[in-house]
XYZ file of C-alpha atoms in Angstrom:
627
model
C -51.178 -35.463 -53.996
C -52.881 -38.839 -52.246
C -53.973 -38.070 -48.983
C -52.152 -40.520 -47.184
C -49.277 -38.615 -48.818
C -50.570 -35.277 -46.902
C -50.443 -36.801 -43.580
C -47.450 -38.339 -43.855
C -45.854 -35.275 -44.664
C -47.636 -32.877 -41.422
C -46.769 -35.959 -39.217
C -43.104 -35.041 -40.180
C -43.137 -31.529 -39.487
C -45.044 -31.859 -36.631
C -42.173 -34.440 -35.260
C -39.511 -32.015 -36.398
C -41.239 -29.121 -34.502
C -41.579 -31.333 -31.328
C -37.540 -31.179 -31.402
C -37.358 -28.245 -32.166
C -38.879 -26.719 -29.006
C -36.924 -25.989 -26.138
C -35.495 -28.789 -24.403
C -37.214 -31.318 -26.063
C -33.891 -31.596 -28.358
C -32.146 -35.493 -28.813
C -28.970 -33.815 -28.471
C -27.290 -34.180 -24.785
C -25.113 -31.017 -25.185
C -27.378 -28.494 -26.301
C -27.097 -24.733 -25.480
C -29.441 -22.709 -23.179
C -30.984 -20.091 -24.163
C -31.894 -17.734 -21.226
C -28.484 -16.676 -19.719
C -29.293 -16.554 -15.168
C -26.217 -15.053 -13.186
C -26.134 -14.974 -9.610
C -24.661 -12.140 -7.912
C -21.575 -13.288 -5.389
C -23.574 -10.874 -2.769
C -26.712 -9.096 -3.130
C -25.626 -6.546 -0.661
C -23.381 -4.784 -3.162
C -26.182 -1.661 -4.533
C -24.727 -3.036 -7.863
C -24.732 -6.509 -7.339
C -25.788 -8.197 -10.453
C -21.919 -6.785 -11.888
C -19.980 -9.254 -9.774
C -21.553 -12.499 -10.195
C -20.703 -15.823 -8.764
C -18.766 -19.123 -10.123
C -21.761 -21.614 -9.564
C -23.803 -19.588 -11.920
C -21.188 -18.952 -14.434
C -20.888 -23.070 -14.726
C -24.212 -23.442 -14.903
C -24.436 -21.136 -17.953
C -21.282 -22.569 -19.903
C -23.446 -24.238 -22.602
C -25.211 -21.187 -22.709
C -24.875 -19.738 -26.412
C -25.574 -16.174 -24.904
C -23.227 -15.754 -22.570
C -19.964 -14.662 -23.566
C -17.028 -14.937 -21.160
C -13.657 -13.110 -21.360
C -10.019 -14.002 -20.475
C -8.419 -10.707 -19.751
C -5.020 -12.601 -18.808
C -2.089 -13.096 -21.454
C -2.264 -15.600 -24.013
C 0.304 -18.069 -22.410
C -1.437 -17.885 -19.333
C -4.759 -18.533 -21.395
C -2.746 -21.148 -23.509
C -2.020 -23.169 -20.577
C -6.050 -23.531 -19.325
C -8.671 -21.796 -19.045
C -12.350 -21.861 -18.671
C -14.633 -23.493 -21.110
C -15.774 -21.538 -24.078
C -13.672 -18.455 -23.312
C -12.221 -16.511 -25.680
C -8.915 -14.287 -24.438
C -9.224 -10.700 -25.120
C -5.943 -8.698 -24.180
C -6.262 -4.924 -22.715
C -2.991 -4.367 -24.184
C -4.452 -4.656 -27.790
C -6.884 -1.483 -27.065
C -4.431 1.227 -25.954
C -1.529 3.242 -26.792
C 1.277 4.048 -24.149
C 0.402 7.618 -23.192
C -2.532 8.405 -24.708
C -4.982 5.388 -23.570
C -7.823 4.128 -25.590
C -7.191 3.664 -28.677
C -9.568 5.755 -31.588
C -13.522 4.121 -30.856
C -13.247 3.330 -34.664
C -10.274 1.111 -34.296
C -12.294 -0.297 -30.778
C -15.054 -1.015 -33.182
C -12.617 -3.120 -35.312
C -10.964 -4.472 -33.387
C -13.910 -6.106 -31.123
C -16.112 -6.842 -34.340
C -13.523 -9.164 -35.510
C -13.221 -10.897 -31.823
C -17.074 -11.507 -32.355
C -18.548 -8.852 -30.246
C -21.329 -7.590 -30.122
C -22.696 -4.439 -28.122
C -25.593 -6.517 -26.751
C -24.023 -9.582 -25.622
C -24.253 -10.819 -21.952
C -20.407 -10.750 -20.982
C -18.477 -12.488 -18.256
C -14.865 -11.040 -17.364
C -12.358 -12.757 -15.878
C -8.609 -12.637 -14.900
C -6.029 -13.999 -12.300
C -7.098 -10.858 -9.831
C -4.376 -9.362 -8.054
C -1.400 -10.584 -10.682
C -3.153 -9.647 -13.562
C -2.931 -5.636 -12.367
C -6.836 -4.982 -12.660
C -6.661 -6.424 -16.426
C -10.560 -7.730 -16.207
C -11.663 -4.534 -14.777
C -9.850 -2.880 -17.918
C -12.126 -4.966 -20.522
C -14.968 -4.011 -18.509
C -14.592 -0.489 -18.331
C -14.045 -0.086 -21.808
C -16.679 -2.050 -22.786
C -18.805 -0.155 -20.720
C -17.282 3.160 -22.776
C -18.337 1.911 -25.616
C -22.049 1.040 -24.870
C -22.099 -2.709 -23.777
C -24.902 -2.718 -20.720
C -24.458 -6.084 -19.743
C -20.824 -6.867 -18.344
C -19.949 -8.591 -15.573
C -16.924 -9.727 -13.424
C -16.275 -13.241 -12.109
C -16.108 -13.018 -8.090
C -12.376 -14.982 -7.396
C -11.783 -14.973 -10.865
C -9.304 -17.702 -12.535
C -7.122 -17.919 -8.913
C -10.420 -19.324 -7.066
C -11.905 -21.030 -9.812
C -8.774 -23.470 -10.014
C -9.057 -23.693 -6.421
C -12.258 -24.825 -6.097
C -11.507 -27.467 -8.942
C -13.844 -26.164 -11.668
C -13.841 -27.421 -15.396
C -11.004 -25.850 -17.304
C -9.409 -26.654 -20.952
C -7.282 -26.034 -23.362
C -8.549 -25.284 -26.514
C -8.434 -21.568 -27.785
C -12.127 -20.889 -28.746
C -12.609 -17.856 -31.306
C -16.005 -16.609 -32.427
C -17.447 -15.372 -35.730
C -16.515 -11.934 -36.532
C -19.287 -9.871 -35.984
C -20.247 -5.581 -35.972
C -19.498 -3.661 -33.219
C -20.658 -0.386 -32.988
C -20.050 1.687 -30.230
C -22.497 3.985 -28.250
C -19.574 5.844 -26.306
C -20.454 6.913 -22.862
C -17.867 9.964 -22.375
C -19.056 10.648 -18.649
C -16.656 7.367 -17.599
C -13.927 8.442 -19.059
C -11.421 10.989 -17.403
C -8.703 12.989 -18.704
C -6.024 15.356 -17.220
C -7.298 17.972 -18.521
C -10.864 17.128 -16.682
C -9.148 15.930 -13.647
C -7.274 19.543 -13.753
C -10.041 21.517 -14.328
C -11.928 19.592 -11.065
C -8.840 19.452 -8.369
C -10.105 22.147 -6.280
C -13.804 20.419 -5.953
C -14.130 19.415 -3.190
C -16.940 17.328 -4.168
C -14.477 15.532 -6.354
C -11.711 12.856 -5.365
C -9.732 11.109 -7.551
C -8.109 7.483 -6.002
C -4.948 6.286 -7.064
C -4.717 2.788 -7.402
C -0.921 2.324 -7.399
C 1.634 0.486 -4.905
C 3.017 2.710 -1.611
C 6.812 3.161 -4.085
C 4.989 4.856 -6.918
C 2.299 6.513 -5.147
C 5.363 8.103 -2.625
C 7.677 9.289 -5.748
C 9.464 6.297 -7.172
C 9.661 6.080 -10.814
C 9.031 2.249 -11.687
C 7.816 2.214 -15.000
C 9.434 5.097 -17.291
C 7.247 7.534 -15.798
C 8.578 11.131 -16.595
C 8.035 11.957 -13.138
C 7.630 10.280 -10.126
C 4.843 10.690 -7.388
C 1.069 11.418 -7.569
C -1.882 14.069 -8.888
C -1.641 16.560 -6.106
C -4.605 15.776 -3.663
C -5.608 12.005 -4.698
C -6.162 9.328 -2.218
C -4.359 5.984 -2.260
C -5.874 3.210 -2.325
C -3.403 0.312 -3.757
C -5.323 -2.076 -6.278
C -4.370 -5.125 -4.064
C -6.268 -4.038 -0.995
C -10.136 -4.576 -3.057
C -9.320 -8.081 -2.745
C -9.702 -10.947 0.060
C -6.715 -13.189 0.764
C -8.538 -15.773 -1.344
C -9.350 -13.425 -4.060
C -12.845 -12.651 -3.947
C -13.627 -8.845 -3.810
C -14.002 -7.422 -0.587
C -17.444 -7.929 1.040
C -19.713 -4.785 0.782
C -19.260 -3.455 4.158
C -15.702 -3.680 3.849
C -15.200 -1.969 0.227
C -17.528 0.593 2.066
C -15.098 1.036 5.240
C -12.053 1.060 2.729
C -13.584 4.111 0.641
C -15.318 5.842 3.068
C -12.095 6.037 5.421
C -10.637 8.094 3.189
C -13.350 10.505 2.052
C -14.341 8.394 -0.558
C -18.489 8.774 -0.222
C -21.244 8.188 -2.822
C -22.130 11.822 -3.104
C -19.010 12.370 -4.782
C -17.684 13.048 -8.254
C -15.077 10.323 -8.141
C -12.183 9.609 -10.741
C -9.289 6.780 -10.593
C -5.781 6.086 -12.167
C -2.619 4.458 -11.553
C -0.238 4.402 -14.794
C -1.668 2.786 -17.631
C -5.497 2.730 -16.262
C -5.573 -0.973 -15.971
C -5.727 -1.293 -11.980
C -8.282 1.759 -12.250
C -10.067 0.404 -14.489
C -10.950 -2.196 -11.779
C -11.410 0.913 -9.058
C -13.853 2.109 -11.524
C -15.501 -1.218 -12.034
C -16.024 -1.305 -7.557
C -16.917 2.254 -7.737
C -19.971 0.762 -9.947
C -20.410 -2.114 -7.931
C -20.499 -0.227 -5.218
C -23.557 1.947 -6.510
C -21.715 5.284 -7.296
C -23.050 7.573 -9.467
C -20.334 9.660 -11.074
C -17.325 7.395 -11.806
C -14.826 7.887 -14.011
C -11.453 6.196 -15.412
C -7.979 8.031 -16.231
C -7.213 5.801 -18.648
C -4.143 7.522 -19.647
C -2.702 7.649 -16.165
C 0.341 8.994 -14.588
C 2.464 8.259 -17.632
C 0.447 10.935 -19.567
C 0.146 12.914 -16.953
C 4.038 12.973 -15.373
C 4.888 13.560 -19.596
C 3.109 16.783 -19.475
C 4.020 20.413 -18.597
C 5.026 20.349 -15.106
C 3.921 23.880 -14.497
C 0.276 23.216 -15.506
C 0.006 19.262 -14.439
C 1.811 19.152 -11.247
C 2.688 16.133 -8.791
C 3.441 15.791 -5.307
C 5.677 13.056 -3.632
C 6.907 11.982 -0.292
C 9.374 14.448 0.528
C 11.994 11.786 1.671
C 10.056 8.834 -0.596
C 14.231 7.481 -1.080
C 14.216 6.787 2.419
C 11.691 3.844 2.116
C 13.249 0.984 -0.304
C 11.610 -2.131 -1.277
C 13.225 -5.458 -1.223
C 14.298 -5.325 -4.967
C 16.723 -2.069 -4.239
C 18.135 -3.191 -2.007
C 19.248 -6.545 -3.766
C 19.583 -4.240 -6.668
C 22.420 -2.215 -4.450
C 23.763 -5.586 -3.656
C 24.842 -6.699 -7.212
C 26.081 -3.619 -8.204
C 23.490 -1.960 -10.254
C 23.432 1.358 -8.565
C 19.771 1.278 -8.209
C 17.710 5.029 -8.507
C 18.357 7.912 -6.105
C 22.054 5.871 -4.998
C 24.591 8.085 -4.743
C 27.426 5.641 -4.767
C 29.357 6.330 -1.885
C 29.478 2.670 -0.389
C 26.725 1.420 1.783
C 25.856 -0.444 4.925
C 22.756 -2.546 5.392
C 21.980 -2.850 9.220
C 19.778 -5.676 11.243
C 19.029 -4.110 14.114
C 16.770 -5.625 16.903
C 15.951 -5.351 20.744
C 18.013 -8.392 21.557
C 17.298 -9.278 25.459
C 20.970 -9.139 26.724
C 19.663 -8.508 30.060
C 18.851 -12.098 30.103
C 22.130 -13.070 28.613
C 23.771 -10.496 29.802
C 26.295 -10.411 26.397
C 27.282 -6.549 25.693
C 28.250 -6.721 22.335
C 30.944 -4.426 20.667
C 32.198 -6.179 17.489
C 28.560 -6.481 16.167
C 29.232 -10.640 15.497
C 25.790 -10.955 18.064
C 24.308 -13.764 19.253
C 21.015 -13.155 17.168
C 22.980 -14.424 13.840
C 24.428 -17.487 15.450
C 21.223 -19.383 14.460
C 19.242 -16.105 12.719
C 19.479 -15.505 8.490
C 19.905 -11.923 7.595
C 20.432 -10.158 3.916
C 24.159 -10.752 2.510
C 26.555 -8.309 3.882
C 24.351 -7.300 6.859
C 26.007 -6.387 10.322
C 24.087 -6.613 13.819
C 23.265 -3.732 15.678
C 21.612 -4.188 19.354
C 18.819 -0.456 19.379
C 19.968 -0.531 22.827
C 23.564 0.168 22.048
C 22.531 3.778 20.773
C 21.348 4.493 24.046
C 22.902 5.580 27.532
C 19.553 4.984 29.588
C 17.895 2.069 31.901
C 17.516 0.185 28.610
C 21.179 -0.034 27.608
C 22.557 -1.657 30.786
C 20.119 -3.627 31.835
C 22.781 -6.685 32.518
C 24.864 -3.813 34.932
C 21.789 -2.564 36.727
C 19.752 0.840 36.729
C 21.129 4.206 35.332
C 18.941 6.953 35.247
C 19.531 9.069 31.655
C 20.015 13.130 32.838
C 18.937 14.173 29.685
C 18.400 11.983 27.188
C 18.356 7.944 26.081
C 20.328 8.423 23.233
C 24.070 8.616 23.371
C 25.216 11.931 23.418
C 25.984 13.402 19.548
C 29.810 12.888 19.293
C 30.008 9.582 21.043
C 27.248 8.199 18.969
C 28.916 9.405 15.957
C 32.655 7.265 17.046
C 30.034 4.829 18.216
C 28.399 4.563 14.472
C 32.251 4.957 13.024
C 32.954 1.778 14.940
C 30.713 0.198 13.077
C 31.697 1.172 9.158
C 29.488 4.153 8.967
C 30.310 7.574 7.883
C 28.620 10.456 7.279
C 28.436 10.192 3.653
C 27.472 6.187 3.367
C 24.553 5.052 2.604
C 22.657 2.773 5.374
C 19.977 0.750 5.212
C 18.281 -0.190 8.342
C 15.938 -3.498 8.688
C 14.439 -5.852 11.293
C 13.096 -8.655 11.765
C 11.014 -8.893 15.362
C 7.525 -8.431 16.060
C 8.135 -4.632 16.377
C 9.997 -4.577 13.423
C 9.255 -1.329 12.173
C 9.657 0.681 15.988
C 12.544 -0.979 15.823
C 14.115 0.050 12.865
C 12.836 3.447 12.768
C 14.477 3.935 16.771
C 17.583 3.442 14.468
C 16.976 5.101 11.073
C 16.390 8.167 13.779
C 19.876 7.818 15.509
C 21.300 7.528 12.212
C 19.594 10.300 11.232
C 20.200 12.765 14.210
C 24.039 11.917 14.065
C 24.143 13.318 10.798
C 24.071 10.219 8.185
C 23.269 11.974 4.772
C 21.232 8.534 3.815
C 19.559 6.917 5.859
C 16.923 4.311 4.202
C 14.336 2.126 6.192
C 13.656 -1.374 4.066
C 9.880 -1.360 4.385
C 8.835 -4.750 5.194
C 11.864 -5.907 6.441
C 12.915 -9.198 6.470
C 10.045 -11.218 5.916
C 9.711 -9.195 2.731
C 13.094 -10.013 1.522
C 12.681 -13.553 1.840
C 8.978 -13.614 -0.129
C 10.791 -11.849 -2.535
C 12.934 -14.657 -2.406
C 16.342 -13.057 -1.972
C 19.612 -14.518 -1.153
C 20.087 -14.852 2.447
C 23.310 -15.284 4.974
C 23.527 -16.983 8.406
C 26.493 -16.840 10.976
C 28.142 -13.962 12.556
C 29.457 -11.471 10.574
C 31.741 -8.432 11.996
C 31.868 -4.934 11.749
C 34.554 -2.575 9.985
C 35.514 0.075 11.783
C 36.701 3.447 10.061
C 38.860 5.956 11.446
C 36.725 8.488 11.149
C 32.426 9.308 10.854
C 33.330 12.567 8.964
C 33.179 16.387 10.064
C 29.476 16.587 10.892
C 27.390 18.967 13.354
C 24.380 16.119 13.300
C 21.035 17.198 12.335
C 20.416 18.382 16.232
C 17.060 19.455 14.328
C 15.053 16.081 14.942
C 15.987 16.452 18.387
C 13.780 17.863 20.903
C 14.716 19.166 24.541
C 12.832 19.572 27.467
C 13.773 23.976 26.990
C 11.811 23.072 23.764
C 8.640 21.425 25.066
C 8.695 24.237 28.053
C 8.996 26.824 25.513
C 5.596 25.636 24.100
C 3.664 24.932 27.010
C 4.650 28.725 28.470
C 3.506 29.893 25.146
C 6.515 31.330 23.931
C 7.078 29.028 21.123
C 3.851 29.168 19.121
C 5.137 27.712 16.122
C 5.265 23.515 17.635
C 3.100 21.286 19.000
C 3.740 18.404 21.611
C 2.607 15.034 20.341
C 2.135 12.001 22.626
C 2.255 8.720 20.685
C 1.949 6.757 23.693
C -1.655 4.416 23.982
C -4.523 6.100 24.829
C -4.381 5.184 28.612
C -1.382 5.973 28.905
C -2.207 9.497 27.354
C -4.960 10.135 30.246
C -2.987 9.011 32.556
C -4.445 5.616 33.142
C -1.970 3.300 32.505
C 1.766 3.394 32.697
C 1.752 0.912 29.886
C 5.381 -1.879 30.493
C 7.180 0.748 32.401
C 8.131 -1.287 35.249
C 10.980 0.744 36.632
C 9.090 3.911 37.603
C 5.365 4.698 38.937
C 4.444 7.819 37.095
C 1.311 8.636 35.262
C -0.102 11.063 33.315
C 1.148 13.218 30.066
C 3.470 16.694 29.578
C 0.861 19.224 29.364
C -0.804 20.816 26.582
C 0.427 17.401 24.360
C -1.966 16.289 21.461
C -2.705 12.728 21.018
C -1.437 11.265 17.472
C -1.684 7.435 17.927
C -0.252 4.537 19.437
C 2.636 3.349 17.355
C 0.837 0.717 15.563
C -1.608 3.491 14.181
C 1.397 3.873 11.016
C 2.480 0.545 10.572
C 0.852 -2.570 8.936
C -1.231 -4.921 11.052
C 1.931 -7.725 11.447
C 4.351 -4.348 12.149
C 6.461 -5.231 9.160
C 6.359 -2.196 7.456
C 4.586 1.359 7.353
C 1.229 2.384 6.289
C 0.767 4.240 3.105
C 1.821 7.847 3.179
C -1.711 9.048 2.026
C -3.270 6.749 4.983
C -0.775 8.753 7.638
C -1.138 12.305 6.133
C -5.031 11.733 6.062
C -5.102 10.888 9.363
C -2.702 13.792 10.774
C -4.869 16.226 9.346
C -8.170 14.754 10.374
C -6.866 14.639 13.827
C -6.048 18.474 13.850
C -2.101 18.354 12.884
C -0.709 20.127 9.916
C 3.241 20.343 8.395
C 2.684 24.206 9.320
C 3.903 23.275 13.252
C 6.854 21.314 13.759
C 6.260 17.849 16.000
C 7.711 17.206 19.355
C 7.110 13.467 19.463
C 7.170 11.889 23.019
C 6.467 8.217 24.099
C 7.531 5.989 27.405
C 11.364 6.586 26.356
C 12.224 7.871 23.128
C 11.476 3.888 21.109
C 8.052 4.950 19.524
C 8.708 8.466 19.029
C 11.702 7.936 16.965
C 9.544 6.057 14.362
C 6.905 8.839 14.332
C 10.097 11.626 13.585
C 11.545 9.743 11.461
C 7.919 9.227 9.258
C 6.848 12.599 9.963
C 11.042 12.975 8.564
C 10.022 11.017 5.629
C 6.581 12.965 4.847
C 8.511 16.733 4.973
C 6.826 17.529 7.817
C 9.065 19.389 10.612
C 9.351 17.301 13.699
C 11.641 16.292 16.636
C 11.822 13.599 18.769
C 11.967 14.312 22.701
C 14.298 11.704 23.736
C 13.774 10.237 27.364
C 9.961 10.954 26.795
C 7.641 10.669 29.938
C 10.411 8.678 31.743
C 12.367 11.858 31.728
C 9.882 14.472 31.765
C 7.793 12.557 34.798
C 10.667 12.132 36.933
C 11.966 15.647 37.290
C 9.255 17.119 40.442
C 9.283 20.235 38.629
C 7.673 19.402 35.797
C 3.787 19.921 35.437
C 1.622 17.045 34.148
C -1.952 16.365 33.068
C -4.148 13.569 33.580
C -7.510 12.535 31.844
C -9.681 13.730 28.714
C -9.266 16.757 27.268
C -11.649 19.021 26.960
C-alpha cells in the first residue's frame, strides 16, 4: 500500500473516533449516557427513591433510564411521558394468592425489556391509580432490581406543570430477566399470624375508613381488618397537589400511631397494590424491616376464620357512604338493609330564635333556598329537646332533668315525623358542625329505640362531590299512627343517680368522661354558655377531647375508627368501663355515645351535662389540673 494511501486511511479513523466520543456526536438528539436523578427532598433517610420531575426531563434522552407507566393502557393510550413504556400490576398477580410464580415474573418482564440492572423510573396518576406505581416498585424490588425509583407528583403534577407528553406506545427489545428474590419484603398471613402478638411488629392497613370498619366492597369473604393493624388510608401519603408528604409529615403520620423505625413493620389493603406504595414510604422513609402482604385481605378474609381472624367496627352499618345511600334510593337494597322502608333526615341547628318559626310539619325554612338528598325531610336538633335551647323564641326554661324530650313523647314526636321503630333512618347535615349535629340526632334516634339508625359520613358536601342527585324546596313529613311498642334503649342514657353512683364509689364498673375543651375541663372557661355563670367539671371526670378531636378537620365527617380507638386507649380509657359522656348540654356528648355506640364500646350520654349538673347547689365540682 502507497503511503499516502496509509494516511488517508488513519485520518479517517481518527475523524470517525473524534465522533465517536462523547458529545462530540453530529447528531442533535443523541442519548446520554450517565443517568443523574435528583431527589424531590433530601430530607427523606431514603431520598434518592423519590426523585424529582426536573431531573426526570433532563434524563429523557437518556438510553439508561427506563421509566414506567403503572396506569392502564387507555389512560397510557391517551398521553403519556416520553419514552415510557406501560407496565400493568394487574399482569403480575393472581386474585388471592398475589405474585404470580418468580418464573412467570421472569417472563413476563424479559419480554417487556427488563433488565435486573436497569435504572427505573415509576410513575402513575397517584391517588386514582390505588398505589399502582408503588406495586411495580415493590415487586421489582422482590425480585432483585436495586435501582427503582418513584416520580414525586407523578402523571397528575407532571400535566400540571405542562411537561412534554406523547402519544406513541414505546416497547423495548425483549431482554433476560432473572430474578434475585428478596423474601424478607414479602409478607404472608401465615408470617403476619405467626408475628401478631409482637409487639415490636405492626402491620398498617392501607384501606378506606368503609373497609377498614367492616364493609365488604370488593368480594371480600369477610369484612373488616387483621386484628391489631393500624389504619392508615393510602390517600393520606399524599399532598393535595400530589406530591408525597414532606418528611416531617410522613414522620408525624406514622409515628402517631406507633408506627416507629425500630419496628418490624408489614402493610396490606386487598390486593397489595395501595401497600405496595406503604411499603415503598416505609423505604423512603429509612425503615429497616418492611414488608408487603401482597395477597391482602382477600386471601386473608378467604381463609379459616378460626385461625385468621378479623375484627370490625361493632356498629360499622351505622356509618354509610354517599353511594348507599343513593344505592337505597334507587331501589337496590344496598348491604346490611333490612328492607323495612327508610327515612333520610337533614337535620341542622337552624337559629329560630332569630326567626322565631317553630316548625311542626318539617317543610322548614332551611329548604326554601337550601338543596338536600331526594326524599329528605327537615328536622330542627332543637326540636328533640325540652331545654333553654328548644324555646329560645318563647324565652328561658330550665330542663329538671334532662334536654332531651322525655322517652314516650320523643317517640310520638319521631312518629310525627314517618319514623318507626323498625325503619331505617339516615341522619345527615350540612353546617359547619355537621357531624355534632347529626350525631345529637343519630343519639335521640337511637335512645328512643330506632333499630337503625345510620349517620352519612361526610354529609352533604360528600353527596354532592359524589355528584348525586339533589332536591330543593320544602318537602313535608308523613306522620304514622304509631312509632311501634318499644321500651327505648334507656341504656345510652346516663342520669345524674348514675354519675353519683361513680363518684361515691359504688359503681366501679364506669367512668365519667368530659368532652368539653380543655378550659372548660379545669374550670377556666365556660366556653358559649351565656345563660349561666358556672365553672368547673363533675368530679372524678376524665378528659377525652373536645368534640373536634373525632371528626375531620372541616367537621364533615368522623375520624377513622383506628385513629379514635388509638387515642382512647392512649389516654387511659378501655371498652372494659362503660362511658358517661358529659359536655355544656348534652350536643357534644351525644356524638361521642353515639361513636363510642358505633365502636362497641359501652357508653351513655348524661343529658343536660354541666348545665344541669352545675346548677343543682348540691352537687360537688372540681376545678383545675389533675393530679
Amino acid at each position: 500500500m502507497k503511503r499516502s494511501s496509509v494516511f488517508i486511511v488513519l485520518g479517517l479513523l481518527a475523524l470517525a473516533a473524534i465522533f465517536m466520543l462523547p458529545g462530540c456526536s453530529s447528531s442533535s438528539d443523541s442519548k446520554e449516557t450517565v443517568v443523574t436523578l435528583d431527589p424531590a427532598s433530601t430530607e427523606y433517610p431514603n431520598a434518592g427513591l423519590l426523585v424529582s420531575a426536573d431531573s426526570v426531563e433532563d434524563n429523557l434522552n437518556n438510553s439508561d433510564l427506563l421509566v414506567i407507566d403503572a396506569r392502564g393502557k387507555a389512560a397510557y393510550d391517551e398521553g403519556h411521558i416520553p419514552g415510557a413504556i406501560n407496565l400493568i400490576h394487574n399482569d403480575f398477580w393472581t386474585w388471592g394468592s398475589g405474585l404470580k410464580p418468580v418464573e412467570e415474573l421472569e417472563a413476563l418482564l424479559g419480554e417487556a425489556g427488563l433488565t435486573r440492572d436497569m435504572t427505573v423510573v415509576v410513575y402513575d396518576n397517584t391517588t386514582a391509580a390505588w398505589g399502582a406505581a408503588g406495586r411495580i416498585f415493590w415487586m421489582l424490588e422482590y425480585l432483585g432490581c436495586t435501582d427503582v425509583h418513584i416520580l414525586n407528583g407523578g402523571w397528575d403534577k407532571w400535566v400540571a406543570d405542562g411537561r412534554p407528553t406523547e402519544t406513541k406506545t414505546n416497547a423495548l427489545t425483549q431482554a433476560t430477566f432473572k430474578a434475585a428474590v428478596n423474601n424478607s419484603v414479602r409478607a404472608t398471613k401465615e408470617s403476619i399470624l405467626a408475628k401478631m402478638q409482637n409487639n415490636n411488629f405492626v402491620l398498617i392497613d392501607a384501606r378506606t375508613d368503609e373497609e377498614y370498619n367492616g364493609w365488604q366492597l370488593y368480594g371480600e369473604a369477610r369484612g373488616g381488618h387483621i386484628p391489631g393493624a393500624v389504619q392508615i388510608p393510602y390517600a393520606r401519603f399524599f399532598n393535595a397537589d400530589k406530591t408525597v408528604l414532606a418528611y416531617a409529615d410522613l414522620k408525624t403520620l406514622l409515628e402517631a400511631r406507633g408506627v416507629t423505625a425500630d419496628k418490624d413493620v408489614a402493610s396490606n389493603c386487598t390486593v397489595g397494590i395501595r401497600s405496595g406504595f406503604v411499603y415503598f414510604t416505609l423505604r423512603l422513609m429509612g425503615y429497616p424491616i418492611a414488608a408487603n402482604y401482597d395477597a391482602s385481605i382477600i386471601e386473608w378474609a378467604a381463609a379459616d376464620e378460626t385461625a385468621y381472624p378479623m375484627d370490625k367496627m361493632a356498629h360499622f352499618e351505622a356509618l354509610v357512604s354517599p353511594q348507599w345511600v343513593n344505592d337505597l334510593i334507587e331501589g337496590n337494597n344496598p348491604a346490611t338493609y333490612p328492607g323495612n322502608g327508610y327515612v333520610i333526615v337533614f337535620t341542622s341547628w337552624w337559629p329560630r330564635w332569630e326567626t322565631n318559626e317553630i316548625s311542626t310539619t318539617g317543610a322548614g325554612t332551611p329548604f326554601s333556598s337550601v338543596g338536600h338528598i331526594p326524599g329528605a325531610i327537615f328536622l330542627d336538633t332543637y326540636s328533640v329537646e325540652t331545654g333553654p335551647n328548644s324555646e329560645f323564641g318563647d324565652g328561658y326554661q330550665s330542663p329538671s332533668e334532662s334536654y332531651v324530650k322525655e322517652l314516650s313523647a320523643l317517640q310520638t314526636f319521631f312518629a310525627g315525623m314517618g319514623i318507626t321503630k323498625d325503619k331505617t333512618v339516615i341522619v345527615y347535615a350540612n353546617d359547619d358542625i355537621s357531624m355534632m349535629t347529626a350525631g345529637r340526632i343519630a343519639w335521640a334516634l337511637l335512645y328512643a329505640g330506632v333499630d337503625d339508625v345510620r349517620i352519612l359520613n361526610g354529609g352533604y358536601q360528600a353527596w354532592t362531590a359524589a355528584g348525586f342527585a339533589v332536591e330543593t324546596g320544602e318537602t313535608s313529613w308523613s306522620p304514622v299512627a304509631s312509632f311501634g311498642v318499644s321500651s327505648g334503649n334507656t341504656e345510652y342514657i346516663a342520669t345524674t343517680e348514675d354519675l353519683q353512683d361513680v363518684i361515691d364509689g359504688i359503681d366501679t364498673g364506669s367512668i365519667i368522661v368530659d368532652d368539653r375543651e380543655w378550659d372548660e375541663y379545669t374550670g377556666a372557661s365556660n366556653s358559649y354558655y351565656w345563660w349561666f355563670e358556672e365553672y368547673g367539671r363533675i368530679p372524678t371526670a376524665k378528659w377525652i377531647g373536645d368534640w373536634v378531636d373525632i371528626v375531620s378537620e372541616d367537621h364533615q365527617s368522623f375520624i377513622p375508627f383506628a385513629d379514635a380507638e388509638y387515642d382512647w386507649k392512649q389516654k387511659g380509657f378501655t371498652p372494659s368501663k362503660k362511658m358517661y359522656f358529659y359536655c355544656g348540654g348534652g350536643a357534644r356528648s351525644a356524638m361521642y355515645t353515639f361513636y363510642a355506640y358505633m365502636m362497641g364500646w359501652p357508653a351513655a350520654n348524661y343529658e343536660g351535662g354541666w348545665f344541669l349538673w352545675s346548677t343543682n347547689d348540691d352537687n360537688d365540682r372540681e376545678t383545675g389540673v389533675p393530679e
